[in-house]
mmCIF file of C-alpha atoms and ligand atoms in Angstrom:
data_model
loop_
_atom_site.group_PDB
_atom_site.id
_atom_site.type_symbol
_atom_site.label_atom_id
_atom_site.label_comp_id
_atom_site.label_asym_id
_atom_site.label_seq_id
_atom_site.Cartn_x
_atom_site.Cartn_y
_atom_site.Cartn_z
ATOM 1 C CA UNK A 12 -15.085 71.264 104.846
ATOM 2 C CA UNK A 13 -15.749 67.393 104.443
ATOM 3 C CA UNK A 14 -19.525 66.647 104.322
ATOM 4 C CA UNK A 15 -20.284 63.126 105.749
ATOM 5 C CA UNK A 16 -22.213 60.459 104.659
ATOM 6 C CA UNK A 17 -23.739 57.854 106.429
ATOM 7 C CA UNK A 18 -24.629 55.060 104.329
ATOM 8 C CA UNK A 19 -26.444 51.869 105.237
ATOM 9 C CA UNK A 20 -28.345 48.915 103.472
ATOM 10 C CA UNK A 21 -29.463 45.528 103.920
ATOM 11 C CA UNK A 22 -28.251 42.186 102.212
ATOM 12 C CA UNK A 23 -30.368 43.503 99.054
ATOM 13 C CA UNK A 24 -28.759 46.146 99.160
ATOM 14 C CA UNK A 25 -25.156 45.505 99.423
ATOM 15 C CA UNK A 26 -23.837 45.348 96.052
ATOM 16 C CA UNK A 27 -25.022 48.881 95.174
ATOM 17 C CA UNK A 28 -23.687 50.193 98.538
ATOM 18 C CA UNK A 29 -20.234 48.862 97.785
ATOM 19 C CA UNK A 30 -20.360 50.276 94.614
ATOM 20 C CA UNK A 31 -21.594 53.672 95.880
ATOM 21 C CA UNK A 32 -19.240 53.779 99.174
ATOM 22 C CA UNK A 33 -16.164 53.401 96.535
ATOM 23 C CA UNK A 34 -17.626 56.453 94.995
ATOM 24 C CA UNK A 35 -17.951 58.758 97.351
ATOM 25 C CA UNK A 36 -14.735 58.015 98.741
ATOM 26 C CA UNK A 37 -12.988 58.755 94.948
ATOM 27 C CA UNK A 38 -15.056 62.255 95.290
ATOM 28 C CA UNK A 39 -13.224 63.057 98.848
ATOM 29 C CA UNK A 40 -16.729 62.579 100.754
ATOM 30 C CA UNK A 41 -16.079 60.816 104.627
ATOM 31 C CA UNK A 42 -18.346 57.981 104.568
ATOM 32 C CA UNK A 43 -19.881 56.685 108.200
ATOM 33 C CA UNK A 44 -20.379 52.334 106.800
ATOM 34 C CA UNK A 45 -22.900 51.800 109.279
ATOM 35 C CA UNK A 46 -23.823 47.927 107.567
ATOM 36 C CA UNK A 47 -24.821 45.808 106.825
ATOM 37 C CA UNK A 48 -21.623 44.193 105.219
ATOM 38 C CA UNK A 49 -22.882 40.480 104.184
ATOM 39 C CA UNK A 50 -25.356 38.842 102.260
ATOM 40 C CA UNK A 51 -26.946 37.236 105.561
ATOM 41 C CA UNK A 52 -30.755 38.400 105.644
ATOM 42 C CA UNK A 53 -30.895 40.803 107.874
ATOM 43 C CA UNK A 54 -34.002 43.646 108.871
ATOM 44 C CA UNK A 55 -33.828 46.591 106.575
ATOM 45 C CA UNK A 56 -35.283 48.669 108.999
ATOM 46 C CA UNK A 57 -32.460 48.571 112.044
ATOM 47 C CA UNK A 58 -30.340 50.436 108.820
ATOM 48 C CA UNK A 59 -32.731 52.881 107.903
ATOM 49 C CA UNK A 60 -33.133 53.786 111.953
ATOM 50 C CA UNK A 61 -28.946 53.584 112.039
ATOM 51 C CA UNK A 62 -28.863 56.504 109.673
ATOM 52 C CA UNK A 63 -31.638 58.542 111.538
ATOM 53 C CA UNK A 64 -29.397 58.141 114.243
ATOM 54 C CA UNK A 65 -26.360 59.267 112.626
ATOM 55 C CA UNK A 66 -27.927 62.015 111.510
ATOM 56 C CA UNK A 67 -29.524 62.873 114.907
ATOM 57 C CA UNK A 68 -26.425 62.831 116.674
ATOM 58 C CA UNK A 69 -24.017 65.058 113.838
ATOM 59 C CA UNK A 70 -22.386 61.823 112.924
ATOM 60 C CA UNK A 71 -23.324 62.271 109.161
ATOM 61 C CA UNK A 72 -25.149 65.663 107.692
ATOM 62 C CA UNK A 73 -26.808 63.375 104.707
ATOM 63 C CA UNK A 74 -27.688 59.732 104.538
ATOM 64 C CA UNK A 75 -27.802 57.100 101.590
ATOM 65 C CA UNK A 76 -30.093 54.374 102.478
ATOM 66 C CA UNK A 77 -30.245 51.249 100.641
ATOM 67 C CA UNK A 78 -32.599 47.714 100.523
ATOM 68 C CA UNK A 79 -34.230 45.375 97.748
ATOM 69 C CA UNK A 80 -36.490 47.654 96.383
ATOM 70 C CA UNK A 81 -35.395 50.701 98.623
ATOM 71 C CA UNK A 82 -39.163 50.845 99.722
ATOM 72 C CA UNK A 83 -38.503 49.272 103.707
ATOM 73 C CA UNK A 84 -35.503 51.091 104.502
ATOM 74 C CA UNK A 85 -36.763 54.227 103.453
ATOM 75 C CA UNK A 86 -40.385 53.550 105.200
ATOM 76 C CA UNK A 87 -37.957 53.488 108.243
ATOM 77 C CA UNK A 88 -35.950 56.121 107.891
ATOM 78 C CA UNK A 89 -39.092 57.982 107.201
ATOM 79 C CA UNK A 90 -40.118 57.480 111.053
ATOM 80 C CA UNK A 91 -37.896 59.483 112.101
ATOM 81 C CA UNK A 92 -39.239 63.487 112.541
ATOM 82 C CA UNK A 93 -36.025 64.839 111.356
ATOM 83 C CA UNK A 94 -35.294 62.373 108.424
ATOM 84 C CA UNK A 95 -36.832 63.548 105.175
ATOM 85 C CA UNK A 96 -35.816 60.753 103.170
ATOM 86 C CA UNK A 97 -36.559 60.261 99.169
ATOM 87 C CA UNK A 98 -36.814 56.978 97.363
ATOM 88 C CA UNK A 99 -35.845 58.036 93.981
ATOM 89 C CA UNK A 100 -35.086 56.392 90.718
ATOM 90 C CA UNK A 101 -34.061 58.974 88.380
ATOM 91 C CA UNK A 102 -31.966 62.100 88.093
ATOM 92 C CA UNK A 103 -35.074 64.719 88.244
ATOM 93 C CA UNK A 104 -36.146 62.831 91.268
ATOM 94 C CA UNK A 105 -32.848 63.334 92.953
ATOM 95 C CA UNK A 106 -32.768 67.123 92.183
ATOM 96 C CA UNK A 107 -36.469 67.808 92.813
ATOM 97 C CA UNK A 108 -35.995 66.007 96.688
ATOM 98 C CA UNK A 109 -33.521 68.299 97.183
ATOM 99 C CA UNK A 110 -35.089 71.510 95.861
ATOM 100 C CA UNK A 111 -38.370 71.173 96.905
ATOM 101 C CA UNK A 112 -38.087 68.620 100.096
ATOM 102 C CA UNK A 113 -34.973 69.479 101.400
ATOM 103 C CA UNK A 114 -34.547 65.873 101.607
ATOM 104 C CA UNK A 115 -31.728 64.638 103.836
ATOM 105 C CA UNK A 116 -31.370 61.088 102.644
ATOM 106 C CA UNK A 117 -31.679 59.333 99.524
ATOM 107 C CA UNK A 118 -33.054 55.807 99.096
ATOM 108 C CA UNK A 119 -31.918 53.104 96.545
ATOM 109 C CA UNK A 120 -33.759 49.837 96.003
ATOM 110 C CA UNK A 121 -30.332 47.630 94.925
ATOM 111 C CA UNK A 122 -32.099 45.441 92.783
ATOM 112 C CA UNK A 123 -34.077 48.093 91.025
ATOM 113 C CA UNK A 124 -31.401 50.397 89.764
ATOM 114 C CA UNK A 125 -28.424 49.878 87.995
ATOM 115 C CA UNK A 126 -24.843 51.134 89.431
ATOM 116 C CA UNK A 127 -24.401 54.301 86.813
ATOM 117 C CA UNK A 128 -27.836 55.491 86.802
ATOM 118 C CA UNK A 129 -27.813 55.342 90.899
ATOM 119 C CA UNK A 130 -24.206 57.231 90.757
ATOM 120 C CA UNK A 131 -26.320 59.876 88.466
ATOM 121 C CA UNK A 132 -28.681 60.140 91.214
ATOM 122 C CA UNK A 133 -26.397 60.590 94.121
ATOM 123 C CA UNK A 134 -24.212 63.248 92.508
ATOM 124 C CA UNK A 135 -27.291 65.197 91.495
ATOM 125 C CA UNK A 136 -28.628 64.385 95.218
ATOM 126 C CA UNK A 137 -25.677 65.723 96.801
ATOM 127 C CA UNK A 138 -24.961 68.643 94.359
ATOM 128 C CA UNK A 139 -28.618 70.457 94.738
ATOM 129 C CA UNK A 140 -29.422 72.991 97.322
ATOM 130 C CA UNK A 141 -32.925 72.980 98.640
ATOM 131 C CA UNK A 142 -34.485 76.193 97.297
ATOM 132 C CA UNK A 143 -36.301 77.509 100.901
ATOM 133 C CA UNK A 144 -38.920 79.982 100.340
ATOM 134 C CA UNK A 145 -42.513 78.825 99.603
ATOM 135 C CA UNK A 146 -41.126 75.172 100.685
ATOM 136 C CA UNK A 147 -40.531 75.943 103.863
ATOM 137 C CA UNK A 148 -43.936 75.923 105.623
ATOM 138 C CA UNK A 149 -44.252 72.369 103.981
ATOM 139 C CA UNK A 150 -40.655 71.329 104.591
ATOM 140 C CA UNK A 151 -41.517 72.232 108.353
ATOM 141 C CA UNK A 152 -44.966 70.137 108.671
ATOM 142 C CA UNK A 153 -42.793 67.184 108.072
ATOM 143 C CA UNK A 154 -41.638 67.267 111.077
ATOM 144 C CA UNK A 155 -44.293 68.607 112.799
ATOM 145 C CA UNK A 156 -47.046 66.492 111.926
ATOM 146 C CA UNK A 157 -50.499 67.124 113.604
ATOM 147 C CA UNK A 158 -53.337 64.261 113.652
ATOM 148 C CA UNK A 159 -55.540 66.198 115.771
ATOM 149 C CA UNK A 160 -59.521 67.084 114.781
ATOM 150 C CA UNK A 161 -57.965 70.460 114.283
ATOM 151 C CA UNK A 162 -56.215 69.998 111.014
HETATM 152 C C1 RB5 B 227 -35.285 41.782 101.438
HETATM 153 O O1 RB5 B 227 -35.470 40.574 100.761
HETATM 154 C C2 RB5 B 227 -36.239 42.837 100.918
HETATM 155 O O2 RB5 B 227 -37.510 42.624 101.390
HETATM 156 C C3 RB5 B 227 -35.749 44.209 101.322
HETATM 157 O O3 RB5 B 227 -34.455 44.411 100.850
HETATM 158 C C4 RB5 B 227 -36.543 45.376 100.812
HETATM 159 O O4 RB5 B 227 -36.778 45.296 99.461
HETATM 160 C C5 RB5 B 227 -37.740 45.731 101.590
HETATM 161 O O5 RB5 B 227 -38.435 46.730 101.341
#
């Protein structure tokens, strides 16, 4: 079965997203473009709420989320109770998101990491099953969270 990927960035993080897109494509993945797709300046966060969407409505089963420094978009994504989304800059980051967070998108900052090392990161990302078990109390108070006097 094809797995889909929704991928979205900003104008910071175009580049890297063009790069990436072309990759996943070459590796047989369906890729949902969901922008941006100029250099205008545009509001990282209407991308990282497009792919909480996408992933909300079945559209995509993982998101790649790309800005500047990839700290915005994923802050957005991140509001989102079902998006577990990792801002990661190396391959143990990518693996470890996956094993241990069952994280559902990964995060780029474009002008931060360099095309190879972020192709690393997305195979890795996309390779790695998330190991359950003891995680899963954790994984679940992600989306659960509680602010009450009770905690
Ligand atoms: C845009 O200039 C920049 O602020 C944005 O891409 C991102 O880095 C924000 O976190």
């Amino acid at each position: 079965m094809t797995i889909k990927i929704a991928i979205a960035n900003d104008h910071g993080g175009l580049e890297l997203k063009q790069f990436l897109k072309a990759e996943l494509i070459e590796n047989g993945f369906e890729v949902l473009d969901l922008g941006c797709n100029s250099t205008e300046s545009v509001a990282y966060p209407d991308y990282g709420y497009a792919i909480a969407k996408a992933i909300k409505n079945g559209e995509a089963e993982k998101g790649v989320a790309i800005c500047g420094s990839g700290i915005g978009i994923s802050m957005a994504a991140n509001r989102a109770p079902h998006i577990r989304a990792a801002l990661i800059h190396d391959a143990l980051g990518a693996r470890l998101c996956r094993e241990h967070n069952d994280a559902n998108v990964i995060c780029f900052g474009g002008r931060m990491i360099g095309d190879e090392l972020a192709r690393d990161c997305l195979r890795v990302f996309l390779e790695t099953r998330y190991e359950g078990g003891r995680h899963d109390l954790r994984v679940g108070k992600l989306s659960t969270p509680d602010f009450s006097d009770n905690q």
